[in-house]
XYZ file of C-alpha atoms in Angstrom:
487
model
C 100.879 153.277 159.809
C 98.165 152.273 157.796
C 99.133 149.747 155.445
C 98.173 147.982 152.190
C 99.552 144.475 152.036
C 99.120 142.202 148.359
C 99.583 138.942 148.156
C 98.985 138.414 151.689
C 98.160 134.537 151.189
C 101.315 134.306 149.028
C 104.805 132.850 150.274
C 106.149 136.352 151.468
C 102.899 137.631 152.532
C 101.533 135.120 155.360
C 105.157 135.536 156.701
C 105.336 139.366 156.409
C 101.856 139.944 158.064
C 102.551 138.861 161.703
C 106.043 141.078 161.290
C 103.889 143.997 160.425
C 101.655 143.722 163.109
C 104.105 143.002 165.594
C 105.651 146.689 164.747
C 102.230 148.248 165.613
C 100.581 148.460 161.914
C 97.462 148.629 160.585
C 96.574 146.311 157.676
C 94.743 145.848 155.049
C 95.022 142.533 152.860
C 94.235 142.449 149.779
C 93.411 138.879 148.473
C 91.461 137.500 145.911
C 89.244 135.056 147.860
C 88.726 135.909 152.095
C 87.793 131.990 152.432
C 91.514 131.506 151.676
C 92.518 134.343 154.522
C 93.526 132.364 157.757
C 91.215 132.511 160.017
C 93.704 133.354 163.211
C 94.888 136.111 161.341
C 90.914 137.189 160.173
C 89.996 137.708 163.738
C 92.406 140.208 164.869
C 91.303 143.932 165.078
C 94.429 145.240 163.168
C 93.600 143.356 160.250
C 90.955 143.908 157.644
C 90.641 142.118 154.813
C 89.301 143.096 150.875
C 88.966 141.003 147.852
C 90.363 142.451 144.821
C 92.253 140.806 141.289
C 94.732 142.678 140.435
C 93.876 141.818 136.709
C 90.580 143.614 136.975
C 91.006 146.969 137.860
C 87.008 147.280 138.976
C 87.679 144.837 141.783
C 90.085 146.861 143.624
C 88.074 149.994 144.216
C 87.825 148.426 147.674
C 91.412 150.494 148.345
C 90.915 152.195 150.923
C 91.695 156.150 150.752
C 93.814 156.634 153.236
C 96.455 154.132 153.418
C 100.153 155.136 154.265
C 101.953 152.573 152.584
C 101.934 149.589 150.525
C 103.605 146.284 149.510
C 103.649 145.047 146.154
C 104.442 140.940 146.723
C 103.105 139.791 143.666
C 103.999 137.847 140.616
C 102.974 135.565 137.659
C 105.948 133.252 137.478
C 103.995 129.920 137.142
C 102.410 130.771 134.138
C 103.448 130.262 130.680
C 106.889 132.367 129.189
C 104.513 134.045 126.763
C 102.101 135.222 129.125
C 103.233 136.143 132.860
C 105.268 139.157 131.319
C 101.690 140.680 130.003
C 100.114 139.587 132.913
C 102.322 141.537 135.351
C 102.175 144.361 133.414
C 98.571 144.822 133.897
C 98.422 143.680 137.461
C 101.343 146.231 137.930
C 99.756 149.347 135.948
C 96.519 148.636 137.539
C 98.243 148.212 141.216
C 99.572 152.131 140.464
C 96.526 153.728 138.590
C 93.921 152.606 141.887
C 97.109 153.724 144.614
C 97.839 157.320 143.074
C 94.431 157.808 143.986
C 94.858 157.119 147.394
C 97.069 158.977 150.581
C 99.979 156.375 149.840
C 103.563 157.721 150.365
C 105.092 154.679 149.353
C 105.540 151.619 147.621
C 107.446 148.877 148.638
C 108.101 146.420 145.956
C 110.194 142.897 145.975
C 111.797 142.295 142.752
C 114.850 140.334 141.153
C 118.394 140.922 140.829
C 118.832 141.955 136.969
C 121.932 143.321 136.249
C 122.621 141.124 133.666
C 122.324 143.159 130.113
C 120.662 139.854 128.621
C 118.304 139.433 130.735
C 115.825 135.736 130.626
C 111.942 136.359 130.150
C 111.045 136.271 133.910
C 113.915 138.839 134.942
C 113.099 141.426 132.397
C 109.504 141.293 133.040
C 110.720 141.882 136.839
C 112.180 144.992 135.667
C 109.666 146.171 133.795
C 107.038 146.607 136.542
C 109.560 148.413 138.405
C 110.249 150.428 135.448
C 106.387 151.004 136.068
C 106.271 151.602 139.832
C 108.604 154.419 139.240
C 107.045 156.092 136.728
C 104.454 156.382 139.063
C 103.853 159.505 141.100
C 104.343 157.652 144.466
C 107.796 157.426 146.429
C 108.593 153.797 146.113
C 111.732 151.617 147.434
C 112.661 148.221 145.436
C 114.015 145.641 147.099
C 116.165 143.398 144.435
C 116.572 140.015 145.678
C 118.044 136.634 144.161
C 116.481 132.662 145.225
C 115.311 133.084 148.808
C 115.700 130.248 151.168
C 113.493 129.378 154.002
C 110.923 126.424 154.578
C 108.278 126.277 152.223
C 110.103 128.349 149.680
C 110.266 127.601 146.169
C 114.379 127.467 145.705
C 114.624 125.492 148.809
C 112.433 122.696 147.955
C 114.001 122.244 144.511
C 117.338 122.164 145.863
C 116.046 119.513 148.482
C 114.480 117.621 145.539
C 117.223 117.917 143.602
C 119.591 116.486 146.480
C 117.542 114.361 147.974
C 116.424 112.306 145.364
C 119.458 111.802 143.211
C 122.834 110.621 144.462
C 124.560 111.054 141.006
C 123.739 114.209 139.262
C 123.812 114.806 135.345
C 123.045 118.496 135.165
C 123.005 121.333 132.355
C 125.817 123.967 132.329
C 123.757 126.230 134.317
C 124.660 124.928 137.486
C 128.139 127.333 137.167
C 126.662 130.308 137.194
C 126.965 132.826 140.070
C 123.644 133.329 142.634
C 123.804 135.393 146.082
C 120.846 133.288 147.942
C 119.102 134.827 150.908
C 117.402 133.918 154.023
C 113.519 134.240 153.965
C 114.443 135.966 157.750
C 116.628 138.528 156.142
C 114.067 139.338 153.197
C 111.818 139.985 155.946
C 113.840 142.079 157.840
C 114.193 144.260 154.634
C 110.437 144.768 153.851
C 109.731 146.057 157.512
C 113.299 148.340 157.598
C 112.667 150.184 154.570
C 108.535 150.780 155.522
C 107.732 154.453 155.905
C 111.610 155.200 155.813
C 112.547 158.472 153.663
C 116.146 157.118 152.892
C 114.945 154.784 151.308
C 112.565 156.654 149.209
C 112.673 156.425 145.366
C 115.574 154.358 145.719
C 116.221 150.712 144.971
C 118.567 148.046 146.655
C 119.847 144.418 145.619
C 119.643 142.264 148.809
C 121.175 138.912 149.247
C 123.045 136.747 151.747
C 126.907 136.609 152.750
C 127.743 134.306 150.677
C 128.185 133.970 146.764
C 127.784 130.806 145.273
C 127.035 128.480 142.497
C 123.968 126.676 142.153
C 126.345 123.565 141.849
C 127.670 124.853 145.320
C 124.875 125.316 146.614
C 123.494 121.706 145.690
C 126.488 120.699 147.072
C 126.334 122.770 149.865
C 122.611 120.713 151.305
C 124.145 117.764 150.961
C 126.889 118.857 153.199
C 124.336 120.455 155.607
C 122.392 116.848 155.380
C 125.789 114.468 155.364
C 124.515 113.415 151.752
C 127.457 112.533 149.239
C 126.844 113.549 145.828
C 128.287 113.841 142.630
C 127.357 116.072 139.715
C 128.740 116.140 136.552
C 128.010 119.503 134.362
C 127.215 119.201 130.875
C 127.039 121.500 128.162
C 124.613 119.669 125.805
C 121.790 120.041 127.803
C 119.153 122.637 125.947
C 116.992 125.067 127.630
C 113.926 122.867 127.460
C 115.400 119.472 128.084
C 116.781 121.147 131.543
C 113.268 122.551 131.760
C 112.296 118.721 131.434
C 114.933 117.570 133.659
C 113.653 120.055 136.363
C 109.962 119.200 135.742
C 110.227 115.431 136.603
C 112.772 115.047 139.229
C 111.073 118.105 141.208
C 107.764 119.322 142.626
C 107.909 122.465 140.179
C 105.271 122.871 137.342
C 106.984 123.407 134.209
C 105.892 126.565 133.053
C 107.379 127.521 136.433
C 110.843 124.981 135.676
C 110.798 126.924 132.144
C 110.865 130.378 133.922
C 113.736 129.019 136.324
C 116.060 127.327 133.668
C 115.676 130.595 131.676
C 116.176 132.822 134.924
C 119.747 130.893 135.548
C 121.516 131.726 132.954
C 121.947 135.153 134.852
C 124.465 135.650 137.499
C 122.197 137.164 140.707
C 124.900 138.769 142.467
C 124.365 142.190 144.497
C 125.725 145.111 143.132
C 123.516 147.912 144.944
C 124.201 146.983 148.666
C 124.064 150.328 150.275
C 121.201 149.357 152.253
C 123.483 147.082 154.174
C 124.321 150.678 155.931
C 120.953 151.710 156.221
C 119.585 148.651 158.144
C 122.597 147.379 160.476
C 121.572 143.472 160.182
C 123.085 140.150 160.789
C 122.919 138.101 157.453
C 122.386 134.846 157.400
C 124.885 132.367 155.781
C 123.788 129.731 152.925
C 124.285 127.172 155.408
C 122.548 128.434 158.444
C 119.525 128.935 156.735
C 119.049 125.886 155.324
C 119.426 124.673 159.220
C 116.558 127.225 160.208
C 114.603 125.645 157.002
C 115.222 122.078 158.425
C 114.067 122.973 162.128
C 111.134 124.645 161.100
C 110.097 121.362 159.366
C 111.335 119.033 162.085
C 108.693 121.487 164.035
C 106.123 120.943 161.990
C 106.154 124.823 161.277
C 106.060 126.007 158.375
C 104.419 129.117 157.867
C 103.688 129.067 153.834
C 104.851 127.207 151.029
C 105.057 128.307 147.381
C 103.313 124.973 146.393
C 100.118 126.549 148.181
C 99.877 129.898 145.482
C 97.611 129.516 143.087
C 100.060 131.191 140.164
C 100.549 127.487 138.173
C 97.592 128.060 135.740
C 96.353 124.414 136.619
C 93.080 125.810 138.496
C 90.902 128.871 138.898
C 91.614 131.666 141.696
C 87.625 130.729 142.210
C 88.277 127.295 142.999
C 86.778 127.367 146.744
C 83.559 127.997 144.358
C 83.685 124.143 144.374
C 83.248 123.543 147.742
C 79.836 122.718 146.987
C 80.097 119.119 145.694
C 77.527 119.246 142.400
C 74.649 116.302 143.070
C 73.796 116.156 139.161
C 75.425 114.962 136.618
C 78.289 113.008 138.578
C 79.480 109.165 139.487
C 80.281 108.772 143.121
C 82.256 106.002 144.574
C 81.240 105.696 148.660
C 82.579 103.338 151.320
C 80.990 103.841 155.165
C 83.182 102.025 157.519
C 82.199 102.056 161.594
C 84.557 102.255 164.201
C 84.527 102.219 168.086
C 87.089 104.375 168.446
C 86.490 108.298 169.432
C 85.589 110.338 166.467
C 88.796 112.644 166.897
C 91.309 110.182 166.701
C 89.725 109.032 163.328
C 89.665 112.499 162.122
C 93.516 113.252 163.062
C 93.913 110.214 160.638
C 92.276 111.879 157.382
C 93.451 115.210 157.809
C 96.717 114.162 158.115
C 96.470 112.182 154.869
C 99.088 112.508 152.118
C 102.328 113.865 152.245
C 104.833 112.021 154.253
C 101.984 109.827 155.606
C 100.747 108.696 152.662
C 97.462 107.414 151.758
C 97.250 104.520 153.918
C 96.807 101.624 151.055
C 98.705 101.292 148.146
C 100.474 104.368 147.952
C 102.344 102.811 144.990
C 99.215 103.324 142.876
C 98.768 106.854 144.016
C 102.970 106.806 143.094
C 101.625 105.984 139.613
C 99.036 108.147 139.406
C 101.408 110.942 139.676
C 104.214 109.943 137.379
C 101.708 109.196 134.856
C 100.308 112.942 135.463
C 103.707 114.239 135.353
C 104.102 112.885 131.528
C 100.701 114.573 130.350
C 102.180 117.957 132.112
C 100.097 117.765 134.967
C 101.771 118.123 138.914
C 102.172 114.833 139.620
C 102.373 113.756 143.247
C 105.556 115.549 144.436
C 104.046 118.875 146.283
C 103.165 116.948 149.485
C 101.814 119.314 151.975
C 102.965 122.184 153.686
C 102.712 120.440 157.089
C 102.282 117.176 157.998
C 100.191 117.866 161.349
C 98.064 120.915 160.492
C 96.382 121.770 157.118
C 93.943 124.977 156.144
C 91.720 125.604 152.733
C 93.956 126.395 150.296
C 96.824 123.807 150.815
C 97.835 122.246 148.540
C 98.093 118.326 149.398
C 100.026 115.960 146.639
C 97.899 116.691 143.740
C 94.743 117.378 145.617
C 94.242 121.086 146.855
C 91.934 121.390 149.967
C 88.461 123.050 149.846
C 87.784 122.769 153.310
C 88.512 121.648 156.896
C 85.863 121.593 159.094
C 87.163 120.783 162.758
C 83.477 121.483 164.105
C 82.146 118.429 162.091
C 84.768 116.734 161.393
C 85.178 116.958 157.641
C 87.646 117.071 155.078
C 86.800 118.026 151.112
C 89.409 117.631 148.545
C 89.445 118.757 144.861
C 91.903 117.090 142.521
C 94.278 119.108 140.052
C 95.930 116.369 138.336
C 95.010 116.327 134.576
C 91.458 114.736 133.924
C 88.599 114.185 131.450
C 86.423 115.863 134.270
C 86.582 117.223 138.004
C 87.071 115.657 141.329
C 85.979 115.308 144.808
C 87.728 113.436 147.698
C 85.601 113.442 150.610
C 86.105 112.275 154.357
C 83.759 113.105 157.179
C 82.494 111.342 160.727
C 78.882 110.208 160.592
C 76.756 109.275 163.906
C 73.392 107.550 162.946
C 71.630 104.962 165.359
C 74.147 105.239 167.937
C 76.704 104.337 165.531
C 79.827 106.224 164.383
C 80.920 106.086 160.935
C 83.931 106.854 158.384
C 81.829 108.335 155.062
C 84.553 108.465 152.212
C 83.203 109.542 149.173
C 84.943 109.973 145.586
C 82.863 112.247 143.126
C 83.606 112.265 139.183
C 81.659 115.034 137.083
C 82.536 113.235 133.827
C 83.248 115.727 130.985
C 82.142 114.121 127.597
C 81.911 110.178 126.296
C 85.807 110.025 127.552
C 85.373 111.268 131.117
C 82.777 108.404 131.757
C 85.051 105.491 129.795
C 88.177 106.820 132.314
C 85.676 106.350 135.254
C 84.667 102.684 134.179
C 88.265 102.099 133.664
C 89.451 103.135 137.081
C 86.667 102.023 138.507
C 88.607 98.157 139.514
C 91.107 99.946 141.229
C 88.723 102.345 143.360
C 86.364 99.212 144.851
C 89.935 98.329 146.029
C 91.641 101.717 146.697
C 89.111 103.218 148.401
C 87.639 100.513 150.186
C 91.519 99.520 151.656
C 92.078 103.084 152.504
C 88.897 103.790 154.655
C 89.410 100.838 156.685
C 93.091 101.750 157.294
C 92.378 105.435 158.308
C 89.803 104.539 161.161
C 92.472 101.671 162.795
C 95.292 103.115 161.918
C 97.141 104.947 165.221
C 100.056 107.335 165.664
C 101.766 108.478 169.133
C 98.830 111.391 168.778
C 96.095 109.566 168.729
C 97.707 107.473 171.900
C 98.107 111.179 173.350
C 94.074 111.983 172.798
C 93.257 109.066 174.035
């Protein structure tokens, strides 16, 4: 079959695409930037790739005509309550409009449990744009589920967050209500069961795990899985927007996306629609098993996607990889060049492995700091890490950085902050050879917007001839069993 796959950068998307494949399809992924597409993926003949916004119904006359199916991953969770409801509405009328033009037969959409009669902002907006994909006049199956758990998702790495960080827990009255969690490997099995199958036509299904639990359970539940002891104490004076708060600070979440959540929990998520248990004869995976396959897929270093690398939190443009040209006018630059003996690979292992669980080599309290002190202006702070701690492609994001581009050819890295600023930002690393010398070129670029961008500059300016200077010389000595390996 021919077939039409959104989002396929997103979370569900990069994991869904190899499945689909696999099973002998054609696709077609629609994304909003191809420089984002994985390159792996790019190269293979089954694949074909077309930029589109799902916003602007011009850019996705690039559908092509005869496609048999299509998914519909997408969503506008991270932005504000007031406007991801609108936003999905568009993106979802538009989605329909452009595919009832086309040969489609079907429509494949993953939604959210909502069989709550009060439903929160995010959950009713859910059901709205299925309320709009069957209006359509294409066959379409909707796939209902509750918080998904697998690496790199977005309920997973709050509950690890959550559990990780804080042995006593003081938590809203929230934590008691009733959520069926399933594993991202389930979910998956799901979206390629019911593609191109006519019992599942104009039908929809809630899908969720074996177990039913509360999100106090489940907390409880990942510490049992990581031999963690915790308490947590449930109160009922905690408001809406101070657990929104709560949620914002102690976790990696933005908090337009923590408002969406807190709002979202007040509903119980439990299935109610499980015939398609009968249809597709599956194993499901328990609460606790998946948070094992989550853990060995991180021991492994293999994560496939991460929520923190979508570009749904409002804090930058889809056209960000625009700024891979780093602007020459009009900007302050702090360089260091450091030379090394050592062979230009092991150096570069160093840098693009920067961040994260390694750190950034010198005074990682100050880059500590740096993200608190973003987190109180309601910017991401330093919590996201990255996706994987050995590998790392354009688009990641890394702390509060988000990478432009990784050039393995010449040995360069380009980051470009998202932490709140009176300006932009460029974090630069590459491997210079001049004279028959080898150097470390680390350069920090500041477009300064107005009188206050260029006073913060001056101000921080102490701390970079320090910063910058200690973490350049650490990443060309620095050495890990890898580099031991290359050498």
């Amino acid at each position: 079959m021919k077939v039409l796959l959104t989002g396929a950068n997103g979370y569900i998307g990069t994991r869904l695409l190899p499945v689909l494949i696999e099973k002998g399809h054609e696709l077609v992924c629609l994304v909003r930037d191809r420089r984002r597409f994985h390159e792996q993926l790019g190269t293979n003949s089954k694949i074909s790739v077309i930029e589109g916004d799902l916003l602007k119904s011009e850019s996705l006359d690039n559908i092509p005509h005869d496609i048999d199916a299509a998914y519909y991953l997408a969503h506008s969770m991270g932005a504000g309550i007031r406007e991801f409801s609108e936003l999905e509405s568009i993106a979802a009328g538009n989605f329909i409009n452009k595919l009832s033009q086309t040969k489609c037969k079907q429509i494949i959409y993953l939604g959210a449990i909502s069989n709550d009669n009060d439903l929160s902002p995010h959950l009713n907006s859910r059901l709205h744009v299925e309320n709009l994909i069957k209006s359509g006049p294409i066959a379409y199956t909707i796939l209902r589920a509750a918080i998904i758990i697998g690496s790199g998702s977005a309920s997973f790495e709050i509950i690890r967050d959550l559990t990780e960080k804080l042995p006593v827990m003081i938590t809203p009255k929230w934590l008691k209500t009733r959520c069926q969690p399933i594993a991202i490997r389930n979910v998956l099995q799901y979206l390629e069961g019911v593609l191109g199958n006519k019992e599942t036509y104009n039908r929809q299904f809630d899908i969720g795990g074996p177990d039913v639990l509360t999100y106090k359970q489940m907390l409880l539940g990942y510490a049992k899985v990581r031999k963690l002891n915790r308490l947590i104490i449930t109160l009922p004076v905690l408001t809406p927007r101070l657990s929104s708060y709560w949620l914002y600070f102690v976790t990696s979440t933005s908090f337009p996306l923590a408002q969406n959540l807190v709002e979202s929990m007040r509903n119980e998520v439990v299935c109610k629609e499980t015939s398609i248990r009968k249809l597709l004869n599956f194993n499901l995976i328990t609460y606790a098993d998946a948070l094992s396959l989550a853990f060995s897929k991180i021991e492994q270093n293999a994560i496939v996607s991460s929520w923190k690398d979508a570009l749904n939190s409002g804090l930058l443009k889809t056209e960000f990889m625009n700024q891979v040209k780093v602007p020459v006018n009009g900007v302050l630059n702090y360089k260091v060049k450091v030379d090394f003996l050592r062979a230009p690979a092991e150096v570069f292992v160093n840098f693009t492995q920067i961040g994260g669980n390694r750190g950034w080599y010198f005074w990682d309290w100050i880059w500590d700091l740096r993200g608190l002190l973003d987190k109180t202006v309601g910017g991401i702070g330093s919590r996201r890490g990255r996706t994987s701690n050995v590998t790392i492609e354009p688009g990641d994001a890394l702390d509060f950085w988000r990478v432009l581009l990784i050039d393995n050819k010449n040995l360069r890295l380009l980051l470009y902050a998202e932490m709140k600023l009176p300006g932009e930002a460029w974090l630069e690393f590459k491997i210079v050879q001049h004279d028959k010398k080898q150097y470390l070129s680390q350069i920090a670029t500041f477009r300064p917007h107005g009188l206050w961008g260029r006073i913060y500059w001056w101000l921080m300016w102490p701390f970079h001839l320090i910063l910058f200077n200690g973490m350049a010389n650490r990443i060309v000595n620095y050495t890990t069993q890898r580099n031991l390996k290359q050498a």
